[in-house]
């Protein structure tokens, strides 16, 4: 661990892949197009949502800023069945800068997210009611 930490310049540990949770903060990560637009404007070019690896990207035409953060503590209905409870802002890490399948690395992205929104982008949500989600489903805020 020490040698790896020294090499990358920050404290890290090495673990077997199967021993590492891949739900870093919660079961669902949701981001809005308004947030992507806000970060893209500060970043100097559009931000591809695939860098963030969200479960859901919500179209928020006409909205500006980090809209989904106003949903914290609320429930969101997606389509006829799914209900999510929005828990918190999603803290971002160096993984947003890494290349993804079909997408090159974007080394400055974490710095931009940190500068414009304290290293958070998107929100973490818990599933209250499960179901199927389809492209084009309505997304509606409901009582908490």
PDB file of C-alpha atoms in Angstrom:
ATOM      1  CA  UNK A   1       0.000   0.000   0.000  1.00  0.00           C
ATOM      2  CA  UNK A   2       2.822   2.393   0.898  1.00  0.00           C
ATOM      3  CA  UNK A   3       4.682   1.919  -2.394  1.00  0.00           C
ATOM      4  CA  UNK A   4       1.498   2.373  -4.422  1.00  0.00           C
ATOM      5  CA  UNK A   5       0.532   5.466  -2.404  1.00  0.00           C
ATOM      6  CA  UNK A   6       3.959   6.954  -2.942  1.00  0.00           C
ATOM      7  CA  UNK A   7       3.791   6.258  -6.688  1.00  0.00           C
ATOM      8  CA  UNK A   8       0.385   7.942  -7.211  1.00  0.00           C
ATOM      9  CA  UNK A   9       1.009  10.735  -4.729  1.00  0.00           C
ATOM     10  CA  UNK A  10      -1.906  10.115  -2.369  1.00  0.00           C
ATOM     11  CA  UNK A  11      -2.978   7.417   0.117  1.00  0.00           C
ATOM     12  CA  UNK A  12      -4.468   4.369  -1.641  1.00  0.00           C
ATOM     13  CA  UNK A  13      -4.912   0.688  -0.934  1.00  0.00           C
ATOM     14  CA  UNK A  14      -4.940  -2.286  -3.227  1.00  0.00           C
ATOM     15  CA  UNK A  15      -7.784  -4.832  -3.008  1.00  0.00           C
ATOM     16  CA  UNK A  16      -9.084  -7.755  -5.052  1.00  0.00           C
ATOM     17  CA  UNK A  17     -11.724  -6.620  -7.550  1.00  0.00           C
ATOM     18  CA  UNK A  18     -14.385  -8.934  -6.116  1.00  0.00           C
ATOM     19  CA  UNK A  19     -13.778  -7.446  -2.630  1.00  0.00           C
ATOM     20  CA  UNK A  20     -14.527  -3.866  -3.715  1.00  0.00           C
ATOM     21  CA  UNK A  21     -18.033  -2.402  -3.736  1.00  0.00           C
ATOM     22  CA  UNK A  22     -18.840  -0.635  -6.996  1.00  0.00           C
ATOM     23  CA  UNK A  23     -21.719   1.277  -5.478  1.00  0.00           C
ATOM     24  CA  UNK A  24     -19.492   3.888  -3.932  1.00  0.00           C
ATOM     25  CA  UNK A  25     -22.219   6.089  -2.503  1.00  0.00           C
ATOM     26  CA  UNK A  26     -25.548   4.386  -3.167  1.00  0.00           C
ATOM     27  CA  UNK A  27     -27.581   2.263  -5.545  1.00  0.00           C
ATOM     28  CA  UNK A  28     -28.576   4.955  -8.090  1.00  0.00           C
ATOM     29  CA  UNK A  29     -26.621   7.880  -9.500  1.00  0.00           C
ATOM     30  CA  UNK A  30     -28.714  10.451 -11.347  1.00  0.00           C
ATOM     31  CA  UNK A  31     -27.482  13.541 -13.204  1.00  0.00           C
ATOM     32  CA  UNK A  32     -29.399  16.201 -15.147  1.00  0.00           C
ATOM     33  CA  UNK A  33     -28.597  17.769 -18.482  1.00  0.00           C
ATOM     34  CA  UNK A  34     -28.666  21.171 -16.718  1.00  0.00           C
ATOM     35  CA  UNK A  35     -25.748  20.085 -14.529  1.00  0.00           C
ATOM     36  CA  UNK A  36     -23.866  18.677 -17.501  1.00  0.00           C
ATOM     37  CA  UNK A  37     -24.403  21.974 -19.343  1.00  0.00           C
ATOM     38  CA  UNK A  38     -23.197  24.002 -16.340  1.00  0.00           C
ATOM     39  CA  UNK A  39     -20.006  21.977 -15.988  1.00  0.00           C
ATOM     40  CA  UNK A  40     -19.492  21.915 -19.750  1.00  0.00           C
ATOM     41  CA  UNK A  41     -19.695  25.708 -19.894  1.00  0.00           C
ATOM     42  CA  UNK A  42     -17.036  26.052 -17.217  1.00  0.00           C
ATOM     43  CA  UNK A  43     -14.961  23.253 -18.735  1.00  0.00           C
ATOM     44  CA  UNK A  44     -14.838  24.805 -22.198  1.00  0.00           C
ATOM     45  CA  UNK A  45     -16.532  21.923 -23.998  1.00  0.00           C
ATOM     46  CA  UNK A  46     -19.529  19.634 -23.508  1.00  0.00           C
ATOM     47  CA  UNK A  47     -19.192  16.972 -20.817  1.00  0.00           C
ATOM     48  CA  UNK A  48     -20.172  13.485 -21.910  1.00  0.00           C
ATOM     49  CA  UNK A  49     -22.323  11.855 -19.211  1.00  0.00           C
ATOM     50  CA  UNK A  50     -20.437   8.594 -19.738  1.00  0.00           C
ATOM     51  CA  UNK A  51     -17.498  10.094 -17.847  1.00  0.00           C
ATOM     52  CA  UNK A  52     -19.744  10.186 -14.775  1.00  0.00           C
ATOM     53  CA  UNK A  53     -21.143   6.656 -15.211  1.00  0.00           C
ATOM     54  CA  UNK A  54     -24.663   7.615 -14.027  1.00  0.00           C
ATOM     55  CA  UNK A  55     -27.562   5.186 -13.965  1.00  0.00           C
ATOM     56  CA  UNK A  56     -29.922   7.903 -15.217  1.00  0.00           C
ATOM     57  CA  UNK A  57     -29.542  11.136 -17.169  1.00  0.00           C
ATOM     58  CA  UNK A  58     -32.602  13.363 -16.813  1.00  0.00           C
ATOM     59  CA  UNK A  59     -33.371  15.918 -19.528  1.00  0.00           C
ATOM     60  CA  UNK A  60     -34.042  19.272 -17.868  1.00  0.00           C
ATOM     61  CA  UNK A  61     -34.605  21.550 -20.868  1.00  0.00           C
ATOM     62  CA  UNK A  62     -34.744  25.204 -19.883  1.00  0.00           C
ATOM     63  CA  UNK A  63     -33.292  24.604 -16.412  1.00  0.00           C
ATOM     64  CA  UNK A  64     -29.930  25.937 -15.334  1.00  0.00           C
ATOM     65  CA  UNK A  65     -27.386  24.841 -12.760  1.00  0.00           C
ATOM     66  CA  UNK A  66     -27.313  21.865 -10.460  1.00  0.00           C
ATOM     67  CA  UNK A  67     -31.072  21.202 -10.537  1.00  0.00           C
ATOM     68  CA  UNK A  68     -30.951  17.708  -9.062  1.00  0.00           C
ATOM     69  CA  UNK A  69     -29.343  19.024  -5.876  1.00  0.00           C
ATOM     70  CA  UNK A  70     -32.615  20.852  -5.148  1.00  0.00           C
ATOM     71  CA  UNK A  71     -34.239  17.401  -5.089  1.00  0.00           C
ATOM     72  CA  UNK A  72     -32.247  16.221  -2.040  1.00  0.00           C
ATOM     73  CA  UNK A  73     -34.673  15.010   0.614  1.00  0.00           C
ATOM     74  CA  UNK A  74     -37.435  14.602  -1.966  1.00  0.00           C
ATOM     75  CA  UNK A  75     -38.790  11.677  -3.924  1.00  0.00           C
ATOM     76  CA  UNK A  76     -38.739  11.443  -7.692  1.00  0.00           C
ATOM     77  CA  UNK A  77     -41.158   9.334  -9.732  1.00  0.00           C
ATOM     78  CA  UNK A  78     -39.801   8.071 -13.037  1.00  0.00           C
ATOM     79  CA  UNK A  79     -42.393   6.631 -15.396  1.00  0.00           C
ATOM     80  CA  UNK A  80     -45.397   4.842 -13.924  1.00  0.00           C
ATOM     81  CA  UNK A  81     -43.603   2.654 -11.365  1.00  0.00           C
ATOM     82  CA  UNK A  82     -40.174   3.800 -10.195  1.00  0.00           C
ATOM     83  CA  UNK A  83     -39.784   6.039  -7.150  1.00  0.00           C
ATOM     84  CA  UNK A  84     -36.388   7.200  -5.923  1.00  0.00           C
ATOM     85  CA  UNK A  85     -35.529   8.970  -2.688  1.00  0.00           C
ATOM     86  CA  UNK A  86     -32.799  11.510  -3.406  1.00  0.00           C
ATOM     87  CA  UNK A  87     -30.268  11.263  -0.599  1.00  0.00           C
ATOM     88  CA  UNK A  88     -27.300  13.535  -1.291  1.00  0.00           C
ATOM     89  CA  UNK A  89     -25.035  15.177  -3.818  1.00  0.00           C
ATOM     90  CA  UNK A  90     -22.679  12.705  -5.526  1.00  0.00           C
ATOM     91  CA  UNK A  91     -19.035  13.356  -4.654  1.00  0.00           C
ATOM     92  CA  UNK A  92     -16.805  12.813  -7.668  1.00  0.00           C
ATOM     93  CA  UNK A  93     -13.349  11.286  -7.807  1.00  0.00           C
ATOM     94  CA  UNK A  94     -10.510  10.896 -10.262  1.00  0.00           C
ATOM     95  CA  UNK A  95     -12.481   8.232 -12.172  1.00  0.00           C
ATOM     96  CA  UNK A  96     -14.388  10.978 -14.053  1.00  0.00           C
ATOM     97  CA  UNK A  97     -11.130  11.877 -15.789  1.00  0.00           C
ATOM     98  CA  UNK A  98     -10.426   8.360 -17.042  1.00  0.00           C
ATOM     99  CA  UNK A  99     -11.208   7.059 -20.506  1.00  0.00           C
ATOM    100  CA  UNK A 100     -14.374   5.024 -20.864  1.00  0.00           C
ATOM    101  CA  UNK A 101     -15.344   2.644 -23.648  1.00  0.00           C
ATOM    102  CA  UNK A 102     -15.440   4.783 -26.788  1.00  0.00           C
ATOM    103  CA  UNK A 103     -14.546   7.933 -24.847  1.00  0.00           C
ATOM    104  CA  UNK A 104     -11.094   9.472 -24.358  1.00  0.00           C
ATOM    105  CA  UNK A 105      -9.739  10.608 -21.015  1.00  0.00           C
ATOM    106  CA  UNK A 106     -10.624  14.126 -19.870  1.00  0.00           C
ATOM    107  CA  UNK A 107      -7.862  14.958 -17.390  1.00  0.00           C
ATOM    108  CA  UNK A 108      -9.217  18.362 -16.347  1.00  0.00           C
ATOM    109  CA  UNK A 109     -12.805  17.327 -15.647  1.00  0.00           C
ATOM    110  CA  UNK A 110     -12.451  16.686 -11.917  1.00  0.00           C
ATOM    111  CA  UNK A 111     -10.777  20.060 -11.481  1.00  0.00           C
ATOM    112  CA  UNK A 112     -13.685  21.781 -13.207  1.00  0.00           C
ATOM    113  CA  UNK A 113     -16.283  19.883 -11.141  1.00  0.00           C
ATOM    114  CA  UNK A 114     -14.354  20.803  -7.999  1.00  0.00           C
ATOM    115  CA  UNK A 115     -14.148  24.457  -9.013  1.00  0.00           C
ATOM    116  CA  UNK A 116     -17.826  24.903  -9.909  1.00  0.00           C
ATOM    117  CA  UNK A 117     -19.559  22.575  -7.426  1.00  0.00           C
ATOM    118  CA  UNK A 118     -17.240  21.466  -4.640  1.00  0.00           C
ATOM    119  CA  UNK A 119     -16.323  18.172  -6.407  1.00  0.00           C
ATOM    120  CA  UNK A 120     -19.958  17.013  -6.623  1.00  0.00           C
ATOM    121  CA  UNK A 121     -21.966  16.256  -9.737  1.00  0.00           C
ATOM    122  CA  UNK A 122     -25.300  14.457  -9.790  1.00  0.00           C
ATOM    123  CA  UNK A 123     -27.113  12.948  -6.842  1.00  0.00           C
ATOM    124  CA  UNK A 124     -27.282   9.647  -4.994  1.00  0.00           C
ATOM    125  CA  UNK A 125     -30.728   8.070  -4.700  1.00  0.00           C
ATOM    126  CA  UNK A 126     -32.239   5.050  -3.025  1.00  0.00           C
ATOM    127  CA  UNK A 127     -34.923   2.922  -4.684  1.00  0.00           C
ATOM    128  CA  UNK A 128     -38.284   3.240  -2.917  1.00  0.00           C
ATOM    129  CA  UNK A 129     -40.331   1.500  -5.611  1.00  0.00           C
ATOM    130  CA  UNK A 130     -38.661  -0.602  -8.291  1.00  0.00           C
ATOM    131  CA  UNK A 131     -39.768  -1.017 -11.871  1.00  0.00           C
ATOM    132  CA  UNK A 132     -38.738  -0.403 -15.445  1.00  0.00           C
ATOM    133  CA  UNK A 133     -37.414   2.900 -16.725  1.00  0.00           C
ATOM    134  CA  UNK A 134     -37.571   3.811 -20.409  1.00  0.00           C
ATOM    135  CA  UNK A 135     -36.106   6.637 -22.460  1.00  0.00           C
ATOM    136  CA  UNK A 136     -38.675   9.419 -22.502  1.00  0.00           C
ATOM    137  CA  UNK A 137     -40.341   8.535 -19.188  1.00  0.00           C
ATOM    138  CA  UNK A 138     -41.644  11.537 -17.271  1.00  0.00           C
ATOM    139  CA  UNK A 139     -39.642  12.519 -14.175  1.00  0.00           C
ATOM    140  CA  UNK A 140     -41.778  14.174 -11.496  1.00  0.00           C
ATOM    141  CA  UNK A 141     -40.958  15.378  -7.988  1.00  0.00           C
ATOM    142  CA  UNK A 142     -43.322  13.932  -5.399  1.00  0.00           C
ATOM    143  CA  UNK A 143     -43.707  14.550  -1.650  1.00  0.00           C
ATOM    144  CA  UNK A 144     -40.863  13.319   0.524  1.00  0.00           C
TER     145      UNK A 144
END
